[in-house]
Short mmCIF file of C-alpha atoms and ligand atoms in Angstrom, two decimals:
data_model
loop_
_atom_site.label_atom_id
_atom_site.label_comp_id
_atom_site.label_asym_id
_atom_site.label_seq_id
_atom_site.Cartn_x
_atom_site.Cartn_y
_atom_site.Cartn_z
CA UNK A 275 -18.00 58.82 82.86
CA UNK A 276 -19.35 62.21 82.28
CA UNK A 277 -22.31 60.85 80.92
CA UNK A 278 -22.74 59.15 84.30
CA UNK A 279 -22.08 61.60 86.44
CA UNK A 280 -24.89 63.86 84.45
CA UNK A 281 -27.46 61.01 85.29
CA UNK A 282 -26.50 61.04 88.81
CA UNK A 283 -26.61 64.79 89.71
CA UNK A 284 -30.11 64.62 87.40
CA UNK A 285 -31.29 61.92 90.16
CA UNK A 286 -30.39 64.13 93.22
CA UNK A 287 -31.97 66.93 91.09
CA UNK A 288 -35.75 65.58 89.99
CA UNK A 289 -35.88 63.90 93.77
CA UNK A 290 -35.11 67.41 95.35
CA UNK A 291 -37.41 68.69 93.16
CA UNK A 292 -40.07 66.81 94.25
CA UNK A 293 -39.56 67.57 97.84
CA UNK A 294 -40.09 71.34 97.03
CA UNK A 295 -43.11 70.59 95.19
CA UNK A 296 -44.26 67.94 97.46
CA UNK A 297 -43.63 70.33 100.43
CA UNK A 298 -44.93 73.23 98.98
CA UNK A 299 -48.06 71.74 97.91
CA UNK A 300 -48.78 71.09 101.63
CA UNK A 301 -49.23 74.79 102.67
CA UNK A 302 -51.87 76.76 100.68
CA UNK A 303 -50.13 79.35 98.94
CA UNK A 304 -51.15 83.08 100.51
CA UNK A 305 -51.18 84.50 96.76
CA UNK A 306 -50.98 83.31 93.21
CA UNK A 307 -47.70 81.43 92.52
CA UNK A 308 -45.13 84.32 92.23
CA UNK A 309 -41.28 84.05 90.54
CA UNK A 310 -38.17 83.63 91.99
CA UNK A 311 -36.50 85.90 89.90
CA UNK A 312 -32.83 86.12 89.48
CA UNK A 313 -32.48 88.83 91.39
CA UNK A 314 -33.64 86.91 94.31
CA UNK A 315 -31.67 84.48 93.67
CA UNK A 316 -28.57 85.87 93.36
CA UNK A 317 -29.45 87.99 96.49
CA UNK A 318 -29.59 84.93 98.51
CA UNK A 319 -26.89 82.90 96.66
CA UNK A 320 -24.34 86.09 97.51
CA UNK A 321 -24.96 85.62 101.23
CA UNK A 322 -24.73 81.51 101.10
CA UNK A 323 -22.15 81.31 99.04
CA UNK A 324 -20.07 83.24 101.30
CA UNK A 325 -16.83 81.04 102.68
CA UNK A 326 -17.67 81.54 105.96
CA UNK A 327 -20.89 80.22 105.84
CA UNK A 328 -19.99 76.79 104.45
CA UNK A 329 -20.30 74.95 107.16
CA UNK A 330 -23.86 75.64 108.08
CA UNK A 331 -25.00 74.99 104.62
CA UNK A 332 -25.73 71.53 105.20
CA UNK A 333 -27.82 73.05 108.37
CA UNK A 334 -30.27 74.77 105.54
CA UNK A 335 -30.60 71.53 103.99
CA UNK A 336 -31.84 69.88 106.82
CA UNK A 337 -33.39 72.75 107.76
CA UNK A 338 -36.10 72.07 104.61
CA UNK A 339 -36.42 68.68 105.78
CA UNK A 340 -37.37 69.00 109.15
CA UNK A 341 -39.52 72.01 108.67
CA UNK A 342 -41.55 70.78 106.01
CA UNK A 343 -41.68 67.27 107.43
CA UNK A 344 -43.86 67.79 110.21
CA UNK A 345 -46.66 70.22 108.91
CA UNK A 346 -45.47 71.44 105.54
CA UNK A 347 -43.13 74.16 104.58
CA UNK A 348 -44.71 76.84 106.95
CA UNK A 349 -41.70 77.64 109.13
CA UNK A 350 -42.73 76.14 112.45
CA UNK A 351 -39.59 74.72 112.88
CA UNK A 352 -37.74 78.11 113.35
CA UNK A 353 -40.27 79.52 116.33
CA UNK A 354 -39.28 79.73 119.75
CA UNK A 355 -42.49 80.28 120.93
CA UNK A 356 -46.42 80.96 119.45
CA UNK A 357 -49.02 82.98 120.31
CA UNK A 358 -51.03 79.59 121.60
CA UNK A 359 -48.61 78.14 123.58
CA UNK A 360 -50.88 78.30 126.69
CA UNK A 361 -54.34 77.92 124.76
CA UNK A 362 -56.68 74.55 124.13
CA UNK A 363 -56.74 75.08 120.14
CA UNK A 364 -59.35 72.82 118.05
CA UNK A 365 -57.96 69.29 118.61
CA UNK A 366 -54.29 70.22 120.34
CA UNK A 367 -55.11 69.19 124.26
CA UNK A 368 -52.09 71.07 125.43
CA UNK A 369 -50.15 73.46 123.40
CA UNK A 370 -47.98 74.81 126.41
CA UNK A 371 -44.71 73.92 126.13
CA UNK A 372 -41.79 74.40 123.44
CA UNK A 373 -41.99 74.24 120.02
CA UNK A 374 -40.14 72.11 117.01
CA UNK A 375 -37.14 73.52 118.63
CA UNK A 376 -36.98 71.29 121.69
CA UNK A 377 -37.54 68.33 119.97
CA UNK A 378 -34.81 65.53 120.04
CA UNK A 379 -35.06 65.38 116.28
CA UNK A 380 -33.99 69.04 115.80
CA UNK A 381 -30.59 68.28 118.23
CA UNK A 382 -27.82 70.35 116.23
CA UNK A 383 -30.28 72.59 114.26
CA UNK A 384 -28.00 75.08 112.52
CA UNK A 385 -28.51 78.35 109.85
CA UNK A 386 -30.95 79.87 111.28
CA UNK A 387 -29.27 82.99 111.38
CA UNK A 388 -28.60 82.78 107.96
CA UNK A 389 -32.76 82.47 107.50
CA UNK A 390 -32.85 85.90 109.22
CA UNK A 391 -30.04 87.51 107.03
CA UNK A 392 -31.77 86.38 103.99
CA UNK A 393 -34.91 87.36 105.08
CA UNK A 394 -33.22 91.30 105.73
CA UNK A 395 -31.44 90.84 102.88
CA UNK A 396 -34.40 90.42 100.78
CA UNK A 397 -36.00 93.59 101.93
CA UNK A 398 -33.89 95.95 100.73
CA UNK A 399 -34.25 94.46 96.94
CA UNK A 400 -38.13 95.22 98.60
CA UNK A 401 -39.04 91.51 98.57
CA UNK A 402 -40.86 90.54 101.48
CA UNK A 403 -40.38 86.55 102.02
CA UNK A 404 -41.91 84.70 104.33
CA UNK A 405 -39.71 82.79 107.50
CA UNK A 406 -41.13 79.45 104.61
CA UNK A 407 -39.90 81.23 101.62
CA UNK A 408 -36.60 81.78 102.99
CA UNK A 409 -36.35 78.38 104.34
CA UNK A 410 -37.31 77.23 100.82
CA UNK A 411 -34.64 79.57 98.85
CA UNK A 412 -31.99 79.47 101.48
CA UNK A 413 -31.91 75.23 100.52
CA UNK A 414 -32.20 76.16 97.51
CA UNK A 415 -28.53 77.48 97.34
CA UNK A 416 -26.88 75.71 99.68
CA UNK A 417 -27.72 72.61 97.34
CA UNK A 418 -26.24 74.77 94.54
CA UNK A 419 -23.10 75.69 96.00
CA UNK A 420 -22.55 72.12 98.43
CA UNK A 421 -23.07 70.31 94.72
CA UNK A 422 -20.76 72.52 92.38
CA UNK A 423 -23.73 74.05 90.72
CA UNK A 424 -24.53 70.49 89.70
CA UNK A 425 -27.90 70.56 91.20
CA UNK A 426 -30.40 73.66 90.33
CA UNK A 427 -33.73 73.24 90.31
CA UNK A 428 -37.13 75.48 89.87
CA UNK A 429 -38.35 77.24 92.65
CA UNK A 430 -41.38 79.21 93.11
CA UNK A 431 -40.91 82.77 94.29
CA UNK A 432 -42.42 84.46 97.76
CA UNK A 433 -45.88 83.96 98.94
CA UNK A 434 -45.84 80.61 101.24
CA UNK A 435 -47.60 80.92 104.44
CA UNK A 436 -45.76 81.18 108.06
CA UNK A 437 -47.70 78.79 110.62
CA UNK A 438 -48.23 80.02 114.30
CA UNK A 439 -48.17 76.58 115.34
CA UNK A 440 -45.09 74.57 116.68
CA UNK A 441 -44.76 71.39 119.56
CA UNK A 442 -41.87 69.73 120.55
CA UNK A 443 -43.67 66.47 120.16
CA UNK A 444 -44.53 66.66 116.73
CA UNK A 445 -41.37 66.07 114.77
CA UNK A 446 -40.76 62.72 116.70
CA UNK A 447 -44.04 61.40 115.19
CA UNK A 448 -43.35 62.45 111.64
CA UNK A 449 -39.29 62.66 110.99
CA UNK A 450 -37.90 59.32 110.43
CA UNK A 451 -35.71 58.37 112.99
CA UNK A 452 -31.91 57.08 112.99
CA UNK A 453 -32.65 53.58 113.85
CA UNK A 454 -36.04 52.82 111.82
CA UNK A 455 -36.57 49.58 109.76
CA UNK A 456 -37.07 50.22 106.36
CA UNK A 457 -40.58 49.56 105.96
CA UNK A 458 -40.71 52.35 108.96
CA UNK A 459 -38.75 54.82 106.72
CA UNK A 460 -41.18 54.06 103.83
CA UNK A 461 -44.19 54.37 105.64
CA UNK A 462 -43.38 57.77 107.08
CA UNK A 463 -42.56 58.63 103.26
CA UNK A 464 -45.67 57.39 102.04
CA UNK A 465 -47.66 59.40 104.55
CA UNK A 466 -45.96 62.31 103.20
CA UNK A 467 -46.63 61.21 99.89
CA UNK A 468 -43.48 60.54 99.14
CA UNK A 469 -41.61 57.38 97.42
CA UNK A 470 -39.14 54.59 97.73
CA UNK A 471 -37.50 56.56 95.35
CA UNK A 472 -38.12 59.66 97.18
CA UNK A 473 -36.47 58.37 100.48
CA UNK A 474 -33.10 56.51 98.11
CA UNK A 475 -32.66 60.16 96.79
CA UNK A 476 -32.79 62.28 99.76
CA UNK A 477 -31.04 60.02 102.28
CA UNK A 478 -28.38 60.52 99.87
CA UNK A 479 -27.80 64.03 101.55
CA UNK A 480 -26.36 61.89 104.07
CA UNK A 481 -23.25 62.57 102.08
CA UNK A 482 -23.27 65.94 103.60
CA UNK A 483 -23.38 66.69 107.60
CA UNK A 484 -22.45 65.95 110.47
CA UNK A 485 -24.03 63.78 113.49
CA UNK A 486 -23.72 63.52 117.20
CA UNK A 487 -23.22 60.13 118.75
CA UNK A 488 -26.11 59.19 120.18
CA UNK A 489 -27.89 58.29 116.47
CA UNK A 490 -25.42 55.95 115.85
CA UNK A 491 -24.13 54.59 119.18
CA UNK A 492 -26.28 51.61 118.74
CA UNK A 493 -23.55 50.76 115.39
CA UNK A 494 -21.02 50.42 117.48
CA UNK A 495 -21.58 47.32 119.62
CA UNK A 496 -20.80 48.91 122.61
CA UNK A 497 -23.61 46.92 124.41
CA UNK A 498 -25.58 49.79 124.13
CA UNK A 499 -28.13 48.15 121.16
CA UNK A 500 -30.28 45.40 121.68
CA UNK A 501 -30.29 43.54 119.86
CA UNK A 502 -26.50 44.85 118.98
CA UNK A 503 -26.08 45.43 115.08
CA UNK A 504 -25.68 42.28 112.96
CA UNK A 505 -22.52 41.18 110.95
CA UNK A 506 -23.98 42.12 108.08
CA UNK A 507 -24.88 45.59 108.47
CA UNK A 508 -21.73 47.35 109.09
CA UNK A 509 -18.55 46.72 107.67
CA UNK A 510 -16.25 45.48 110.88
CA UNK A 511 -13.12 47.57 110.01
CA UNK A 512 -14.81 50.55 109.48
CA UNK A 513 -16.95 49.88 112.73
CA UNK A 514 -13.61 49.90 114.66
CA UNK A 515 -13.01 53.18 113.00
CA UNK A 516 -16.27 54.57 114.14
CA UNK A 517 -15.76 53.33 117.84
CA UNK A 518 -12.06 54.71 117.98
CA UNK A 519 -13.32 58.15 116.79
CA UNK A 520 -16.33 58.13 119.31
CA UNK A 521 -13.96 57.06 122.43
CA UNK A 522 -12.59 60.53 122.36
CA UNK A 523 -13.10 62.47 125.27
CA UNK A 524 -16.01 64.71 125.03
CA UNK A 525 -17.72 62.54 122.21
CA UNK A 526 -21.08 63.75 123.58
CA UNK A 527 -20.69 66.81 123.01
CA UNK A 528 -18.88 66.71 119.45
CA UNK A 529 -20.02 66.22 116.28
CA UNK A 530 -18.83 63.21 113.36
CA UNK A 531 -18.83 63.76 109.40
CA UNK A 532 -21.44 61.92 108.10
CA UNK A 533 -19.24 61.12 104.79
CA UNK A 534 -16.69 58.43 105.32
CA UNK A 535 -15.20 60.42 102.57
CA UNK A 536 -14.80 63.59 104.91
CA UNK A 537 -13.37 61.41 107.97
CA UNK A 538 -10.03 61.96 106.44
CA UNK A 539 -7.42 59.68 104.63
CA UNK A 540 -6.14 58.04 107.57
CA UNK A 541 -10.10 57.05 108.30
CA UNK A 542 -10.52 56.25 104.66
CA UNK A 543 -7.20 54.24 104.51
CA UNK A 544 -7.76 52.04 107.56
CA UNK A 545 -11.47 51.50 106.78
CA UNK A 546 -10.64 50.11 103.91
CA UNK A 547 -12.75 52.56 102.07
CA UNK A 548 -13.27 51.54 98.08
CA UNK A 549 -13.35 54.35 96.08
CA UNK A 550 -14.95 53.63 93.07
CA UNK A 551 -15.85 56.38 90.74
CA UNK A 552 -15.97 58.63 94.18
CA UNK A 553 -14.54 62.44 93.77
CA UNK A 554 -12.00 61.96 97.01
CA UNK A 555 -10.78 65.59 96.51
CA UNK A 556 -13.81 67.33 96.70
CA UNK A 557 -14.39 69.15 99.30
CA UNK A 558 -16.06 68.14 102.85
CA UNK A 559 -19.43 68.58 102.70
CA UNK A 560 -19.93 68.23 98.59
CA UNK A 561 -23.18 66.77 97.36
CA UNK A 562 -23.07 64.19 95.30
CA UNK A 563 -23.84 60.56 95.05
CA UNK A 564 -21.09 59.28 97.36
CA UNK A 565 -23.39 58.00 100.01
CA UNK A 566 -24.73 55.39 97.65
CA UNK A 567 -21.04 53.71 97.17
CA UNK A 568 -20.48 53.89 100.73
CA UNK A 569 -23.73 51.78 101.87
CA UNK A 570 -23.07 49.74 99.29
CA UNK A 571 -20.11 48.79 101.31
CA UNK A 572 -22.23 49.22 104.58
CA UNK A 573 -19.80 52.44 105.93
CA UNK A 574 -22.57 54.69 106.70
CA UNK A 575 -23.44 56.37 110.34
CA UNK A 576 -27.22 55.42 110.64
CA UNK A 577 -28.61 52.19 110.98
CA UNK A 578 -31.62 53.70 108.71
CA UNK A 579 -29.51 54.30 106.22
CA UNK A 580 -27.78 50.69 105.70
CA UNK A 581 -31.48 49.43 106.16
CA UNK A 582 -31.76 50.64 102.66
CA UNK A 583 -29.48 48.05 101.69
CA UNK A 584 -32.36 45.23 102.54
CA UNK A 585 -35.47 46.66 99.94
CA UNK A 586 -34.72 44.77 96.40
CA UNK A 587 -36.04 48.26 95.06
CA UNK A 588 -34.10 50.76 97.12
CA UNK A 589 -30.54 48.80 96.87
CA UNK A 590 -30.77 48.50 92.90
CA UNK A 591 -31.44 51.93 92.65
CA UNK A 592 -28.35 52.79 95.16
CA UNK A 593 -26.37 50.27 92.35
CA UNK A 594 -27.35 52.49 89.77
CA UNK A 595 -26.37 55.73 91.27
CA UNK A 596 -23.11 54.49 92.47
CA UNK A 597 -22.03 53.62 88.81
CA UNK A 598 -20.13 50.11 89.95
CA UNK A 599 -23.04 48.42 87.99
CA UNK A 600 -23.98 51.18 85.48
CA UNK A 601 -27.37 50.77 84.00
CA UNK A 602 -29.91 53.89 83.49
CA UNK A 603 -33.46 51.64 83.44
CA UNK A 604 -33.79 52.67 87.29
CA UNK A 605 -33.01 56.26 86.96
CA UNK A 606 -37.03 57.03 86.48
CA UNK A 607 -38.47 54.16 87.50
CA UNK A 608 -41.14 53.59 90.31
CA UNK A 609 -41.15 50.64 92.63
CA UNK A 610 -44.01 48.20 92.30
C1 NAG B 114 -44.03 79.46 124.86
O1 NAG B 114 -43.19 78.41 125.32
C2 NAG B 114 -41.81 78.69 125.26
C3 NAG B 114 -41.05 77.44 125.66
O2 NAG B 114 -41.56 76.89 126.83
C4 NAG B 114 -41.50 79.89 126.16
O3 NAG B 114 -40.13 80.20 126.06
C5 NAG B 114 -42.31 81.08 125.69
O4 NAG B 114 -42.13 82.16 126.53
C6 NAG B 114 -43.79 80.73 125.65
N1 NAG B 114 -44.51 81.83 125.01
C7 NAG B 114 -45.69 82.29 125.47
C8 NAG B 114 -46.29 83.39 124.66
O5 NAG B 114 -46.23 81.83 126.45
C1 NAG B 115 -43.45 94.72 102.68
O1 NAG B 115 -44.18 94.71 103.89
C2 NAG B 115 -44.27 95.97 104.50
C3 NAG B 115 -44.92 95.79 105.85
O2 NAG B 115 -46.09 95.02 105.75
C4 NAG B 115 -45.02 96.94 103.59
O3 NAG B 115 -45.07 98.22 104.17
C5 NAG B 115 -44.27 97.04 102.27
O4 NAG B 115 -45.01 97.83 101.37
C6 NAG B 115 -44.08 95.64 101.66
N1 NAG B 115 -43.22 95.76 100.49
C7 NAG B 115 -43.47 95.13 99.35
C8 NAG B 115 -42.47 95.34 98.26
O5 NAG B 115 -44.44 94.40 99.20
C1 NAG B 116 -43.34 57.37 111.33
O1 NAG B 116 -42.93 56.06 111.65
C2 NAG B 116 -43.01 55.70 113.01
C3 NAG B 116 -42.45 54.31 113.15
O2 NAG B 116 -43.14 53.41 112.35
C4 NAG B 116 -44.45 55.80 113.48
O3 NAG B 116 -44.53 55.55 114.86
C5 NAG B 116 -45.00 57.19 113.17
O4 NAG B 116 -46.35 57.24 113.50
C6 NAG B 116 -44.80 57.51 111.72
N1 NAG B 116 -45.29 58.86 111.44
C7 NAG B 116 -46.04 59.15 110.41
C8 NAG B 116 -46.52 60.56 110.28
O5 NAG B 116 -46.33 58.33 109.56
C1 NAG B 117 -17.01 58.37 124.96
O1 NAG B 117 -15.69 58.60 125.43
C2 NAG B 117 -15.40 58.05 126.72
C3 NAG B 117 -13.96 58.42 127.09
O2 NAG B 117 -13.58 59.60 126.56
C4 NAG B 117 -15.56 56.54 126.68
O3 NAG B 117 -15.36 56.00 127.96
C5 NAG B 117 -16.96 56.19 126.20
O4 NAG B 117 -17.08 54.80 126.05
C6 NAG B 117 -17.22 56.86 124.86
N1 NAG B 117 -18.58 56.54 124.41
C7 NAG B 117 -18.81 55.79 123.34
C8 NAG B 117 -20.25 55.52 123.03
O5 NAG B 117 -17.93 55.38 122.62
C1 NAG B 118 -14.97 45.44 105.26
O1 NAG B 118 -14.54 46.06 104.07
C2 NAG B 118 -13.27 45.62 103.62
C3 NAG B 118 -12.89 46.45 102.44
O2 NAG B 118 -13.86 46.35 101.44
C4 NAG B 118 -13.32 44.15 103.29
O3 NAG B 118 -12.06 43.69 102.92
C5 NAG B 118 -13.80 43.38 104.50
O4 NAG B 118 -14.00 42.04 104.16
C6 NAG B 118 -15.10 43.96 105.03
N1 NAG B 118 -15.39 43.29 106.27
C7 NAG B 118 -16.56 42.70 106.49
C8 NAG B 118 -16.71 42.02 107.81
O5 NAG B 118 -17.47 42.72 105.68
#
């Protein structure tokens, strides 16, 4: 068991890694790669682990994501306006407008006032991070403390660009949206230069989170899909679970746990919910592999996420991570 669980927090790990690398890599570094030293990191850590803050830190996580998605990890995603917003630049037609910000993919963007914080916080250790850096470290953490200081991996210290640039249209046309196909989700990996792997590992941070309705409305067969979801790709009980929850008044304006584990026991109960080797009394919002057990039993939000359940590739490697068929030969392989 412990054995397992090692493998599994070591698969979150080397695919988080690679995002930071990956993302990182995509922005040309402003000096020579510096060190995040533990000073640094204990200065950040002190203001994310913080109680109060919990519930944002899966904000910072998502935060990485969706800046570093769209044109690398260069902080666009946390302007609310640039200098060109009213200029013809190179091939951008039309810059005026709003930025990342007012894109329907950044709905519910939280902690950035925790990027600020960090940022101040920073200074008076005299470290001057970039908006990028802090986006980087601030993820960094929140991974550390929302997985039980299972997941830590290497970071490179300050010197990543800011970008002055930032439209509203541009994370549509790069962040994979809630009701893709999976060769859709793959391809706007691969043009990221990311993995199947890559995209099995980090939609497992769907463990962590919440959602609003509309990404999942089209799950609950409320006429609102077309074509409406198939048998197959959500579990019926737990659907009825789902469409209960969302029937309260002022769904539209509330948020859902992503984690059928954080629904609560009565949710968990009726949906029928198999456990498995599942922690069910860790706290909302821990990361771990969880997500992997519950597609496997198609009780997730997203209809992207179950389509991982249809790739040979992508749904043996969810097996392996969920430990009901233990074997480690996928842990570091590629797909084909
Ligand atoms: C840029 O656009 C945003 C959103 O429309 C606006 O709030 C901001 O004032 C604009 N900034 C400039 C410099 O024009
Ligand atoms: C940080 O930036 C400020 C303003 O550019 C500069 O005055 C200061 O010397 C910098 N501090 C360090 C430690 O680099
Ligand atoms: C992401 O996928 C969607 C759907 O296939 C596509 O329209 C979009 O161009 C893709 N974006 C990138 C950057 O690959
Ligand atoms: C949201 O709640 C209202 C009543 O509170 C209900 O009529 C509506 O169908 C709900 N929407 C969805 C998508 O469940
Ligand atoms: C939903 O999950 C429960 C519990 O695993 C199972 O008994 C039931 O058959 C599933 N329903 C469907 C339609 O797959």
């Amino acid at each position: 068991m412990a054995k397992l669980n090692e493998k599994r927090s070591l698969f979150l790990l080397s695919a988080l890694v690679a995002v930071i690398a990956l993302l990182a890599a995509q922005v040309k570094p402003a000096v020579a790669a510096t060190v995040y030293t533990t000073e640094m990191e204990t200065c950040v850590r002190g203001i994310v682990e913080k109680p109060e803050k919990r519930i944002d830190l899966p904000g910072l996580v998502r935060l990485l994501f969706h800046d570093g998605f769209v044109r690398g990890l260069d902080g666009s995603v946390l302007l609310t306006s640039t200098p060109f917003n009213t200029t013809n630049f190179a091939t951008k037609a039309n810059l005026a407008g709003p930025t990342e910000q007012g894109s329907p993919s950044n709905g519910g963007i939280r902690g950035l006032g925790m990027i600020d914080e960090i940022r101040e916080a920073l200074k008076l250790i005299n470290v001057n991070a970039s908006c990028a850096d802090v986006v980087a470290f601030a993820a960094r953490e929140a991974t550390y403390v929302l997985s039980k200081t299972k997941i830590k991996y290497a970071i490179d210290g300050p010197g990543r660009l800011d970008g002055v640039f930032s439209m509203a249209d541009e994370p549509g046309s790069n962040l994979p949206g809630p009701s893709f196909t999976y060769a859709q989700l793959l391809g706007n990996f691969t043009a990221k230069k990311f993995t199947a792997t890559d995209l099995v590992a980090l939609s497992g941070a769907h463990c962590i989170g919440d959602t609003h309705l509309l990404p999942f409305a089209d799950r609950l067969n409320l006429a609102l899909a077309v074509p409406p979801p198939g048998p197959n790709e959500i579990n019926a009980t737990y659907q009825g679970v789902i469409r209960e929850e969302a029937a309260l008044p002022g769904n539209m304006t509330r948020s859902f746990k992503n984690n059928i584990r954080d629904m609560g026991s009565t949710a968990v109960a009726d949906s029928r919910y198999t456990v498995n080797e599942v922690d069910m009394t860790a706290p909302v919002d821990t990361l771990d592999n969880s997500f992997y057990n519950a597609n496997l039993q198609n009780m997730v939000r997203f209809k992207s996420d179950w389509e991982l359940r249809t790739n040979t590739f992508a749904r043996g490697l969810m097996v392996t991570c969920t430990g009901t068929t233990p074997t480690s030969s996928s842990l570091t392989s590629r797909p084909p």
